Coordinates of C-alpha atoms and ligand atoms in Angstrom, one line a residue:
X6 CA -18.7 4.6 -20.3
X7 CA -17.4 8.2 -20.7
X8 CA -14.6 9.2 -19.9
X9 CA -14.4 12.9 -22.0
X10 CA -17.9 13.6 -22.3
X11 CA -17.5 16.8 -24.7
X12 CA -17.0 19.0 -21.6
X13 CA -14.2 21.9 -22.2
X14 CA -11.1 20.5 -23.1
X15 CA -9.7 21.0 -18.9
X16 CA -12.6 19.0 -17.6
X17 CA -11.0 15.5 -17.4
X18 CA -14.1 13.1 -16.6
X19 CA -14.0 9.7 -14.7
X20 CA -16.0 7.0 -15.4
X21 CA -19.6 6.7 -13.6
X22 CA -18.2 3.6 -12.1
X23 CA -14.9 4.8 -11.3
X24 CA -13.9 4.2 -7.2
X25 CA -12.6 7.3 -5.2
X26 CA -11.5 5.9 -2.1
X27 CA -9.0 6.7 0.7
X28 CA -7.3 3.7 2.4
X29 CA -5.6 3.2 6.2
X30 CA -4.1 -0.1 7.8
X31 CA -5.5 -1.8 10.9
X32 CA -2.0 -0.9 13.1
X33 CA -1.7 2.5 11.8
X34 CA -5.0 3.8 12.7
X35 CA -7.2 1.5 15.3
X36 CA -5.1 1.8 19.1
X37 CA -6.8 -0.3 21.1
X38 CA -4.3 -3.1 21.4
X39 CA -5.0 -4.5 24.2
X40 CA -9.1 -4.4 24.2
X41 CA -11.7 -7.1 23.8
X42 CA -9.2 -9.6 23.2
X43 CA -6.2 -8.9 20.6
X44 CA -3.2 -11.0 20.8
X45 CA -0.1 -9.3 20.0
X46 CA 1.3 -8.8 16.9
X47 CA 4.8 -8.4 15.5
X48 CA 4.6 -4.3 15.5
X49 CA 3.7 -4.3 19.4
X50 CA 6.9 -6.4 19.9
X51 CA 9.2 -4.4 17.7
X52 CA 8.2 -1.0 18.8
X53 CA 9.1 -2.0 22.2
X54 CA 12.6 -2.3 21.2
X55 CA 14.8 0.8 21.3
X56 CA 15.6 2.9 18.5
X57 CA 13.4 1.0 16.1
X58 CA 10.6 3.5 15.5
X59 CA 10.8 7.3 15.7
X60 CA 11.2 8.1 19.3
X61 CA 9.6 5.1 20.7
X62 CA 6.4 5.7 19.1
X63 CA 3.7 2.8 18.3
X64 CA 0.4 1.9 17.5
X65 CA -1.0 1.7 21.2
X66 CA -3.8 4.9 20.3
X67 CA -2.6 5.4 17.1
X68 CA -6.1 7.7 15.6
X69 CA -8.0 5.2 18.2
X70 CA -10.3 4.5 14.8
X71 CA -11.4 1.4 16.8
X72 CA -13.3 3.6 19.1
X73 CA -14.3 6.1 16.7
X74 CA -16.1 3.8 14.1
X75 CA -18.8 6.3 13.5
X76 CA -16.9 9.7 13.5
X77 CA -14.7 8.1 10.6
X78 CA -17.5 7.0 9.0
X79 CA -19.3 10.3 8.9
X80 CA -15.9 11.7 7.8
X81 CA -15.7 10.0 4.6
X82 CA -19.5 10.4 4.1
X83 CA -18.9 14.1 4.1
X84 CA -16.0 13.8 1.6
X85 CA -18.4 12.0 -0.8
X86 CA -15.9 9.4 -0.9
X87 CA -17.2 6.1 -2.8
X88 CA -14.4 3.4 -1.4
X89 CA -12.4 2.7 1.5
X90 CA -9.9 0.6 2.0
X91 CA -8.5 -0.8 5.7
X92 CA -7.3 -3.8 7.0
X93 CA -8.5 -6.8 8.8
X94 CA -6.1 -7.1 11.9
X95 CA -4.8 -10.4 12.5
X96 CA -4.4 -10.6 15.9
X97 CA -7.9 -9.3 16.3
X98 CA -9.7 -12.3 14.4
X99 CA -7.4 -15.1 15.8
X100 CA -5.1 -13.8 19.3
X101 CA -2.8 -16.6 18.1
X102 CA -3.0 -16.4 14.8
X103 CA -4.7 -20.3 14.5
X104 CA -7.3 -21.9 16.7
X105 CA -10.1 -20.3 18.1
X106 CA -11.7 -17.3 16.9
X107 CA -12.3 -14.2 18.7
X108 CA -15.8 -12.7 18.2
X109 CA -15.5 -9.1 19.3
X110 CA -12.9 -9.1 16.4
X111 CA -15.7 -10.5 13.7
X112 CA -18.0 -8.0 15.7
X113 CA -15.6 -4.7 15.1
X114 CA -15.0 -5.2 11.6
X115 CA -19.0 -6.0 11.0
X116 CA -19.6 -2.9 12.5
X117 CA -17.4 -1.1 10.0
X118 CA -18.3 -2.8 7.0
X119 CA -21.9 -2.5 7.8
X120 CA -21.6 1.4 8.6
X121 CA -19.4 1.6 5.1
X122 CA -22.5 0.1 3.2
X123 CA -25.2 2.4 4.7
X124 CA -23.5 5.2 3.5
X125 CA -22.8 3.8 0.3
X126 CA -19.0 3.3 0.0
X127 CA -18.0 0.1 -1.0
X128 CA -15.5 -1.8 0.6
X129 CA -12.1 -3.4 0.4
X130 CA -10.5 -5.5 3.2
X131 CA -6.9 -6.2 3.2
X132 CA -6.1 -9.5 4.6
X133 CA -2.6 -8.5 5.9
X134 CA -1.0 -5.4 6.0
X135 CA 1.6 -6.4 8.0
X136 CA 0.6 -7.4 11.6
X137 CA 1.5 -11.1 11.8
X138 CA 0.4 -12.2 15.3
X139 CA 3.6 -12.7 17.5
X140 CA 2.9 -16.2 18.3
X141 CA 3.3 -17.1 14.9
X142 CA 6.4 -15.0 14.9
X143 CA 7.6 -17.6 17.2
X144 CA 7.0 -19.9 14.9
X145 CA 9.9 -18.7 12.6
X146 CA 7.5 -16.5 11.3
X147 CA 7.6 -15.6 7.3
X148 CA 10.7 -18.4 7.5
X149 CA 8.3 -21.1 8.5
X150 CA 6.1 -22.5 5.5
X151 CA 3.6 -23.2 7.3
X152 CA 3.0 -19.2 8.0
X153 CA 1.5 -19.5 4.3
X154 CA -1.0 -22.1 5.4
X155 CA -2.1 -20.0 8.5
X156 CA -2.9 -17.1 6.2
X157 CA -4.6 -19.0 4.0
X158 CA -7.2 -20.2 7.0
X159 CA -7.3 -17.4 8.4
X160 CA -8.3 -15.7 5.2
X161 CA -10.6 -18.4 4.7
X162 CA -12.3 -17.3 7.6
X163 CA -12.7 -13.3 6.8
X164 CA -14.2 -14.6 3.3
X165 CA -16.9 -16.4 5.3
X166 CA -17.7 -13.8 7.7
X167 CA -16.9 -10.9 5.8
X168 CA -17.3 -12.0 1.6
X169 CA -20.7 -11.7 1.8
X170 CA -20.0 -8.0 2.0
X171 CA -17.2 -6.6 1.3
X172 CA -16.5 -5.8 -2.5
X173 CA -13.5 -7.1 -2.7
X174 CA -10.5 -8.7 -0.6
X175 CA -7.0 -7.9 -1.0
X176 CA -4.8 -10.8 0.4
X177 CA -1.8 -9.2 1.0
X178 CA -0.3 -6.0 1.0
X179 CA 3.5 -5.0 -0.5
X180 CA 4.7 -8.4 -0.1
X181 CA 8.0 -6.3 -0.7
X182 CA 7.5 -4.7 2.2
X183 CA 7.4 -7.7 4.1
X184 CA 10.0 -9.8 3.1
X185 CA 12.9 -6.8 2.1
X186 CA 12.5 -4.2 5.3
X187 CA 11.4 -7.2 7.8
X188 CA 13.9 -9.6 6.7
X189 CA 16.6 -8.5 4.4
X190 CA 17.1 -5.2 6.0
X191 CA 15.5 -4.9 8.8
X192 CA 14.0 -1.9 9.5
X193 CA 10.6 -3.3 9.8
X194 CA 9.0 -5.6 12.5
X195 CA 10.6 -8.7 12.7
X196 CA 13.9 -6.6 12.4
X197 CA 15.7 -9.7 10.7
X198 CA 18.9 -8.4 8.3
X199 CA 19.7 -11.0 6.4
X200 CA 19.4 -11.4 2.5
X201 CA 19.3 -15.0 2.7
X202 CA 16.0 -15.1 4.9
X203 CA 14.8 -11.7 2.6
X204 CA 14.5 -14.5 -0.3
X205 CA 13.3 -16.9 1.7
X206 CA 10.6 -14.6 3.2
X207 CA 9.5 -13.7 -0.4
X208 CA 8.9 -16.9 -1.6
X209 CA 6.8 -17.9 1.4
X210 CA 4.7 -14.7 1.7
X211 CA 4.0 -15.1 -2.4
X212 CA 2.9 -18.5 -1.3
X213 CA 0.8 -17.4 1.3
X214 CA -0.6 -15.0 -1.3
X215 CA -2.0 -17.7 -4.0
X216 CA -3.0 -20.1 -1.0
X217 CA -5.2 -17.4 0.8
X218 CA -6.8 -16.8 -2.9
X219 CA -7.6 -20.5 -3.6
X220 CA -9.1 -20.1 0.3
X221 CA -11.2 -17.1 -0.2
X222 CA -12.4 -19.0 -3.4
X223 CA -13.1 -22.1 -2.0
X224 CA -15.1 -20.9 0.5
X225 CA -18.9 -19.9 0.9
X226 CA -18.4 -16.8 -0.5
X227 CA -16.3 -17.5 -3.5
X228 CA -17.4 -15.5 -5.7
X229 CA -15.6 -12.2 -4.1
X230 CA -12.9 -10.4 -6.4
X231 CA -9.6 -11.3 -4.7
X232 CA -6.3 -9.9 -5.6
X233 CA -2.8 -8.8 -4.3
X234 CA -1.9 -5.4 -3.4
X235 CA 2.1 -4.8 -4.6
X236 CA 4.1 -1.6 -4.9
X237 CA 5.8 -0.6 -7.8
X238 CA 7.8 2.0 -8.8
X239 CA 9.0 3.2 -12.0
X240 CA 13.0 2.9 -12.7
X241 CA 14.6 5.2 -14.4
X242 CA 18.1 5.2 -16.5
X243 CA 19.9 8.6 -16.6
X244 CA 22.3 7.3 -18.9
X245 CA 22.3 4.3 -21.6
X246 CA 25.5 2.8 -19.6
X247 CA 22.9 2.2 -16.9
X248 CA 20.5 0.4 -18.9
X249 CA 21.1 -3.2 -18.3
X250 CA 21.4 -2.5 -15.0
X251 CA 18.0 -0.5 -14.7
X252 CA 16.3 -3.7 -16.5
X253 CA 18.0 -5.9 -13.4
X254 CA 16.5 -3.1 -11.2
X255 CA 12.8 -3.4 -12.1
X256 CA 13.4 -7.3 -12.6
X257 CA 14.1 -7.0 -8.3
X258 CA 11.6 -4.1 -7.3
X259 CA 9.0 -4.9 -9.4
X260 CA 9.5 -8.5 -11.3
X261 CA 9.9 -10.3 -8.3
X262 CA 6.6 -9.7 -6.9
X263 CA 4.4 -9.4 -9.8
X264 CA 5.9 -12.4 -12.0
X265 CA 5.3 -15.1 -9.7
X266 CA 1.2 -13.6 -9.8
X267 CA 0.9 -12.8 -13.5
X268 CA 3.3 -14.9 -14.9
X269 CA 4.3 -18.0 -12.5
X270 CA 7.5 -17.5 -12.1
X271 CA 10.2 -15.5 -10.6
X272 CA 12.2 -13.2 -13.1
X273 CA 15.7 -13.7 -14.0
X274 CA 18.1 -11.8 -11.5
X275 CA 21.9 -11.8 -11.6
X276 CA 22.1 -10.5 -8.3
X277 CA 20.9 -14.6 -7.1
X278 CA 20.7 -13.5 -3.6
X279 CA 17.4 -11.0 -4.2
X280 CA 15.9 -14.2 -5.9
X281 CA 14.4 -17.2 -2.9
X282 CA 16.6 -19.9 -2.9
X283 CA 15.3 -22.9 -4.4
X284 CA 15.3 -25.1 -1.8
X285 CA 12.3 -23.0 -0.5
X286 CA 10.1 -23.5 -3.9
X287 CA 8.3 -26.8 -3.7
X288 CA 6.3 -28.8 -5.8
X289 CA 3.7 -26.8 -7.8
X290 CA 4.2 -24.1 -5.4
X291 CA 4.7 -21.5 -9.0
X292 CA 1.2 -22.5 -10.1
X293 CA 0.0 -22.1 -6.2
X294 CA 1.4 -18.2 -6.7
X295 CA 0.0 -17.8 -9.6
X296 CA -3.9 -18.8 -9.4
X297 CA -6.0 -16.7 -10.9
X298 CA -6.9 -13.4 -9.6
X299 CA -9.7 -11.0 -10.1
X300 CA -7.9 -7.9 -10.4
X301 CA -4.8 -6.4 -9.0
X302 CA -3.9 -3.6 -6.7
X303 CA -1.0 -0.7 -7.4
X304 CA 0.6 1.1 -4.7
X305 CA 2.8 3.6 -6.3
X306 CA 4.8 6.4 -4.9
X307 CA 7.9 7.4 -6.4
X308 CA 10.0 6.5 -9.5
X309 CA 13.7 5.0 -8.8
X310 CA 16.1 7.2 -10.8
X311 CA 19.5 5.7 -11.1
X312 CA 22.6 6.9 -13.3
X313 CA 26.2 5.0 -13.6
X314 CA 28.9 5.5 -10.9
X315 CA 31.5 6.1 -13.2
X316 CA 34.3 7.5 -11.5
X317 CA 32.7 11.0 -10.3
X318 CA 31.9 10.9 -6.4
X319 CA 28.4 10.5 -4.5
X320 CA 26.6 14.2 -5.0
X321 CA 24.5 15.3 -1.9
X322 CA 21.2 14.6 -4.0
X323 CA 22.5 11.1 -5.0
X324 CA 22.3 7.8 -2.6
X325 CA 24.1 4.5 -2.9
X326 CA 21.8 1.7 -4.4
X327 CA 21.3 -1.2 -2.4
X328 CA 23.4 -4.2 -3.8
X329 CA 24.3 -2.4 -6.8
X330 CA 27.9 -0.9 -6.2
X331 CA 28.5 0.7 -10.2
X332 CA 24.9 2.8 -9.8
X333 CA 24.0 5.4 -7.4
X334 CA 20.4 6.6 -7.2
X335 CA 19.7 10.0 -8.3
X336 CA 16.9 12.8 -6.6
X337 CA 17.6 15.3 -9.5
X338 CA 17.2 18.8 -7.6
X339 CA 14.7 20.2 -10.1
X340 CA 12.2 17.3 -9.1
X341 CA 9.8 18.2 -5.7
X342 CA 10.3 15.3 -3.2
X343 CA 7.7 14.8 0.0
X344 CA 8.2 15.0 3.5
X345 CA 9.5 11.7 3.4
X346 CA 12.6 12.9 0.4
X347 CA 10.8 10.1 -2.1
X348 CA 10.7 11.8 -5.5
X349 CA 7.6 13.1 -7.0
X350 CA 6.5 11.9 -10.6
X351 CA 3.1 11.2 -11.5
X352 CA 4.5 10.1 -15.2
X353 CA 5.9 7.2 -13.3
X354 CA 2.2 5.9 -12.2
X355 CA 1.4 6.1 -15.9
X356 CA 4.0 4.3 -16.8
X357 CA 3.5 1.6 -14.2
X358 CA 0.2 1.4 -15.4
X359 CA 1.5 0.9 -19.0
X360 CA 3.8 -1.9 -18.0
X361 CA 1.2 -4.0 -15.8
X362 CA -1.3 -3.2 -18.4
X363 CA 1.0 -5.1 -21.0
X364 CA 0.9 -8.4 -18.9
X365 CA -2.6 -8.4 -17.8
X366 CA -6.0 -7.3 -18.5
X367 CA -7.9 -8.0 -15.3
X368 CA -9.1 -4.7 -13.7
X369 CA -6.4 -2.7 -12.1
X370 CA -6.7 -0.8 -9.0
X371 CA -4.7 2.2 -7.1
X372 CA -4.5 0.8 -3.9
X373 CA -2.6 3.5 -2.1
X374 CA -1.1 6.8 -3.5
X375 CA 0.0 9.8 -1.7
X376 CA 2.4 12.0 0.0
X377 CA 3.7 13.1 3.7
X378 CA 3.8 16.7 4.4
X379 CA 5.3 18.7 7.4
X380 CA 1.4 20.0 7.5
X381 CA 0.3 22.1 10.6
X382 CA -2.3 23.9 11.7
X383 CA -2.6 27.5 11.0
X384 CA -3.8 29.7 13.3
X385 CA -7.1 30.2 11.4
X386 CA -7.3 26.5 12.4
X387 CA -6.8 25.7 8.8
X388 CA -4.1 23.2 7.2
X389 CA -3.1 24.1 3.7
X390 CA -1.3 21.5 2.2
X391 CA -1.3 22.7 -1.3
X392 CA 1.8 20.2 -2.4
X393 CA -0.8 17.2 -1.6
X394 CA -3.2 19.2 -3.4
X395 CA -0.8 19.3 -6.1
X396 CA 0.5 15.9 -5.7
X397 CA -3.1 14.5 -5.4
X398 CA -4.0 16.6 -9.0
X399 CA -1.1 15.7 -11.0
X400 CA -1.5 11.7 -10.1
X401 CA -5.1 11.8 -10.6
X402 CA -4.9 13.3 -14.4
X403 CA -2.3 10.4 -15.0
X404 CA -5.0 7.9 -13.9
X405 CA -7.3 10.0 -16.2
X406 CA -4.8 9.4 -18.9
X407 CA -4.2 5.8 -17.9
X408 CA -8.0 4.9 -18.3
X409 CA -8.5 7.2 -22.4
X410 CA -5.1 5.2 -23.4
X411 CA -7.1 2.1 -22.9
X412 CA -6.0 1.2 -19.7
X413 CA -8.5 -0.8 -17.5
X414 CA -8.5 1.3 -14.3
X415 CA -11.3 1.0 -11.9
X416 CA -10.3 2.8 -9.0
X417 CA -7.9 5.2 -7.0
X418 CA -7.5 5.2 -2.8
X419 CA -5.4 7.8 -1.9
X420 CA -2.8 6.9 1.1
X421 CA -4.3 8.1 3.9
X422 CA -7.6 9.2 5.2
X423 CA -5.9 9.9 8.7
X424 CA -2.7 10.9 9.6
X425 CA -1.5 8.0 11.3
X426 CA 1.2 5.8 12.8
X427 CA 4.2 5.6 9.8
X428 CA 6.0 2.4 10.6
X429 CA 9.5 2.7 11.8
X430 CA 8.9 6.8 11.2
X431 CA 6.1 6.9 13.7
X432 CA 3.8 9.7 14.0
X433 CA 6.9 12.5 12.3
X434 CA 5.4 12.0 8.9
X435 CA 1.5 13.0 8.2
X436 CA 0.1 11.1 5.3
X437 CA -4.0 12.0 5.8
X438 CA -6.2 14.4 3.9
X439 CA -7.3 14.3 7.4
X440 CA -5.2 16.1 10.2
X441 CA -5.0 14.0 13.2
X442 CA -4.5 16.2 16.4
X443 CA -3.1 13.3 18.6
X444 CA -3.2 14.9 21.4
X445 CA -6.8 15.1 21.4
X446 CA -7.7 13.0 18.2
X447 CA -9.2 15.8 16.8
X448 CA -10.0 14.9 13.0
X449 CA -9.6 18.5 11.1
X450 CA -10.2 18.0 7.1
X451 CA -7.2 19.5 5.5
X452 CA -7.5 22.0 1.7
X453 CA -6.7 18.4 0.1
X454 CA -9.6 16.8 2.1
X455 CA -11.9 19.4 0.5
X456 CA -10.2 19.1 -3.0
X457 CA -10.2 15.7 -3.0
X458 CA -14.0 15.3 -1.8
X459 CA -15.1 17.9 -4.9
X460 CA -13.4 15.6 -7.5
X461 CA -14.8 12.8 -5.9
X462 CA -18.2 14.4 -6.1
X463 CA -18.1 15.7 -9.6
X464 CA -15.9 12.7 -11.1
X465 CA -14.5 15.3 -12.8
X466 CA -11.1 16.7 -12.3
X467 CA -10.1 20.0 -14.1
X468 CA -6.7 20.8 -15.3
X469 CA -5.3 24.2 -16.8
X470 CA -6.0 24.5 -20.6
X471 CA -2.8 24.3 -22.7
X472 CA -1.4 27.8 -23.1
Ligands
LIG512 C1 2.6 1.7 1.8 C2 2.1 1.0 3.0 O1 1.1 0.1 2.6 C3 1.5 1.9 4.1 O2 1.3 1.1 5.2 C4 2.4 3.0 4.3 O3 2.0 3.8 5.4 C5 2.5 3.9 3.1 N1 3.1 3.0 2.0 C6 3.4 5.1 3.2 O4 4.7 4.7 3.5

């Protein structure tokens, strides 16, 4: 493997075997909810209700990828790109999330795996990104148990159809995600508030997590890498008085959901209502969570920069940190933030690296990186969104670092390929190094598009020399 092959000092080389992917979610991007037999799923249900998503907006169209199969194909073709990741949708494989299988489902994700492998990009199915079927939901959803053993059958099922094929399978994706913004706060779909349930919700999706793995293994196609997707972010003390509580911090953003995987158990908290209640953990349920994986996936965005309270007020660039009343989270003004105000840091990916690096050595994965923009199109018909450009760079070089300190990183998807739908934000934040004109789903490639698809090409990435 090289990594520096001698080149010029600012020629930063990737391995040969290094993925440059993009990746996009089954409800952000395919429309088509109601075709060829899709049973509902959470999202439909919550972006019905008012003032839950941006102005109403939901996945209905979305960037209608499940009629444009081909076009999106050809699109990260041109880019060079050598990985995608998307989702499998739920709802799509099984209407009710159990019982009887719907084949145009099976025949729509064929399609795209089989069009990704003629063109030579390998790739990566998420098993859940989110779009539980809503008869399941009425269940209890992530409160019922049994929601664990669903996803574990139905995931047994994509690795039969689909493990024959795709390079690897990601069970779940920012279990997080899941169980703090759709059940502790509530901003996500099912739109439960309550920290109770938020712990409860953890414990099972983690569950659902090492079940689905022990599925995709047992099945005829067991020999397919599986992993988790989680998202971590880097915390940050401004001040040695908030140290201890930075530790607690990480031990709840980031120990919560990686522990149980790596390490088979959950991490010590103060704060015991972040933590699943232990009525909820059963049996050998930590060893369940913690089977073996084949490698794990990052998603990492933004550090979490956090100072003492003391007794000086809130400043305009400072926020209140959830359930911790002495702290306040900082956006130090000299720091660029994205379209969506999350700081930008590209030291905090190394450093995320560093730490996941220090409790395991299976191969690691990027699973999603990347910023929104307020990009538009110029009347040259051009989009020039350098700070993605610039964003996409900086991050890159600290995966190049990652990798010469040792590091064993094997891939990088930048979030998205498409503009698409942004959860409870709707279509107000544009994520893609593809602008998405969705009044006519126009795909334009944007400068980062065209960055992007030379680094990809080259493996190389260059970097200004040292002045
Ligand atoms: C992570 C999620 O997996 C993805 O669905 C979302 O759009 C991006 N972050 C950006 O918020």
């Amino acid at each position: 493997m090289t990594v520096d092959s001698g080149q010029p000092k600012n020629n930063l080389y990737f391995p040969d075997d290094f993925l440059f992917g993009t990746a996009t979610a089954a409800y952000q991007t395919e429309g088509a909810v109601s075709e060829d037999g899709r049973g509902i799923s959470i999202w439909d249900t919550f972006c019905l209700k008012p003032g839950k998503t941006y102005r109403g907006d939901n996945g209905d169209i979305a960037c209608d990828s499940y009629h444009r199969i081909d076009e999106d194909l050809d699109l990260l073709n041109n880019l060079n790109l050598n990985a995608y990741r998307f989702s499998l949708a739920w709802p799509r494989i099984l209407p009710n999330g159990t019982g009887s299988i719907n084949q145009k489902g099976i025949d729509h994700y064929n399609r795209l795996i089989d069009g990704l492998l003629e063109r030579g990009i390998a790739p990566a199915a998420t098993i859940y990104h989110w779009d539980l079927p809503q008869a399941l939901e009425d269940k209890g959803g992530w409160l019922n148990r049994d929601t664990a053993q669903y996803l574990a059958d139905y995931a047994a099922i994509c690795a039969d159809v689909f493990g024959d094929r795709v390079d690897r399978f990601v069970t779940i994706n920012e279990p997080q995600i899941v169980a703090k913004l759709g059940y502790r706060v509530g901003i996500h779909a099912p739109g439960v508030a309550d920290p109770i349930k938020g712990g409860i919700a953890t414990h099972h999706v983690m569950l659902a997590h090492g079940l689905a793995t022990q599925a995709i293994k047992a099945s005829k196609n067991g020999s397919v890498p599986v992993g988790i997707t989680v998202d971590l972010t880097d915390v940050v003390s401004l001040d040695p008085k908030s140290d201890e509580e930075g530790i607690q911090i990480d031990r709840e953003v980031n120990g919560l959901y990686l522990e149980p995987v790596l390490l088979g158990k959950y991490p010590e908290i103060n704060q015991i209502e972040m933590l699943p209640p232990d009525h909820v953990i059963l049996g050998n349920d930590m060893e369940i969570t913690s089977t073996e994986i084949d490698f794990i996936g990052i998603n990492y965005y933004q550090p979490h920069i956090i100072r003492p309270l003391g007794n000086r007020e809130i400043r305009f660039d400072e926020y209140e940190y959830y359930g911790h009343p002495t702290i306040v989270g900082v956006k130090p003004p000299e720091m660029p933030l994205t379209d969506m105000g999350w700081l930008v840091d590209a030291g905090g990916l190394e450093r995320v690296l560093k730490k996941v690096d220090s409790m395991t050595k299976k191969p690691i994965y990027i699973t999603e990186n990347g910023c929104a923009v307020s990009d538009y199109v110029d009347p040259t018909g051009a989009i020039h969104d350098n700070e993605r450009i610039s964003y996409l760079q900086d991050h890159l070089v600290a995966c190049w670092r990652s990798i010469n300190q040792g590091i064993n990183l094997k891939g990088y998807y930048h979030w998205s390929l498409l503009d698409n739908f942004e959860w409870a934000a709707g279509y107000s934040k544009r994520f893609g190094i593809v602008y998405v004109d969705f009044l006519t789903q126009k795909r334009i490639p944007k400068d980062s598009a065209l960055f992007y698809s030379e680094v990809a090409k080259s493996k190389m990435i260059t970097v200004n020399p040292p002045k």
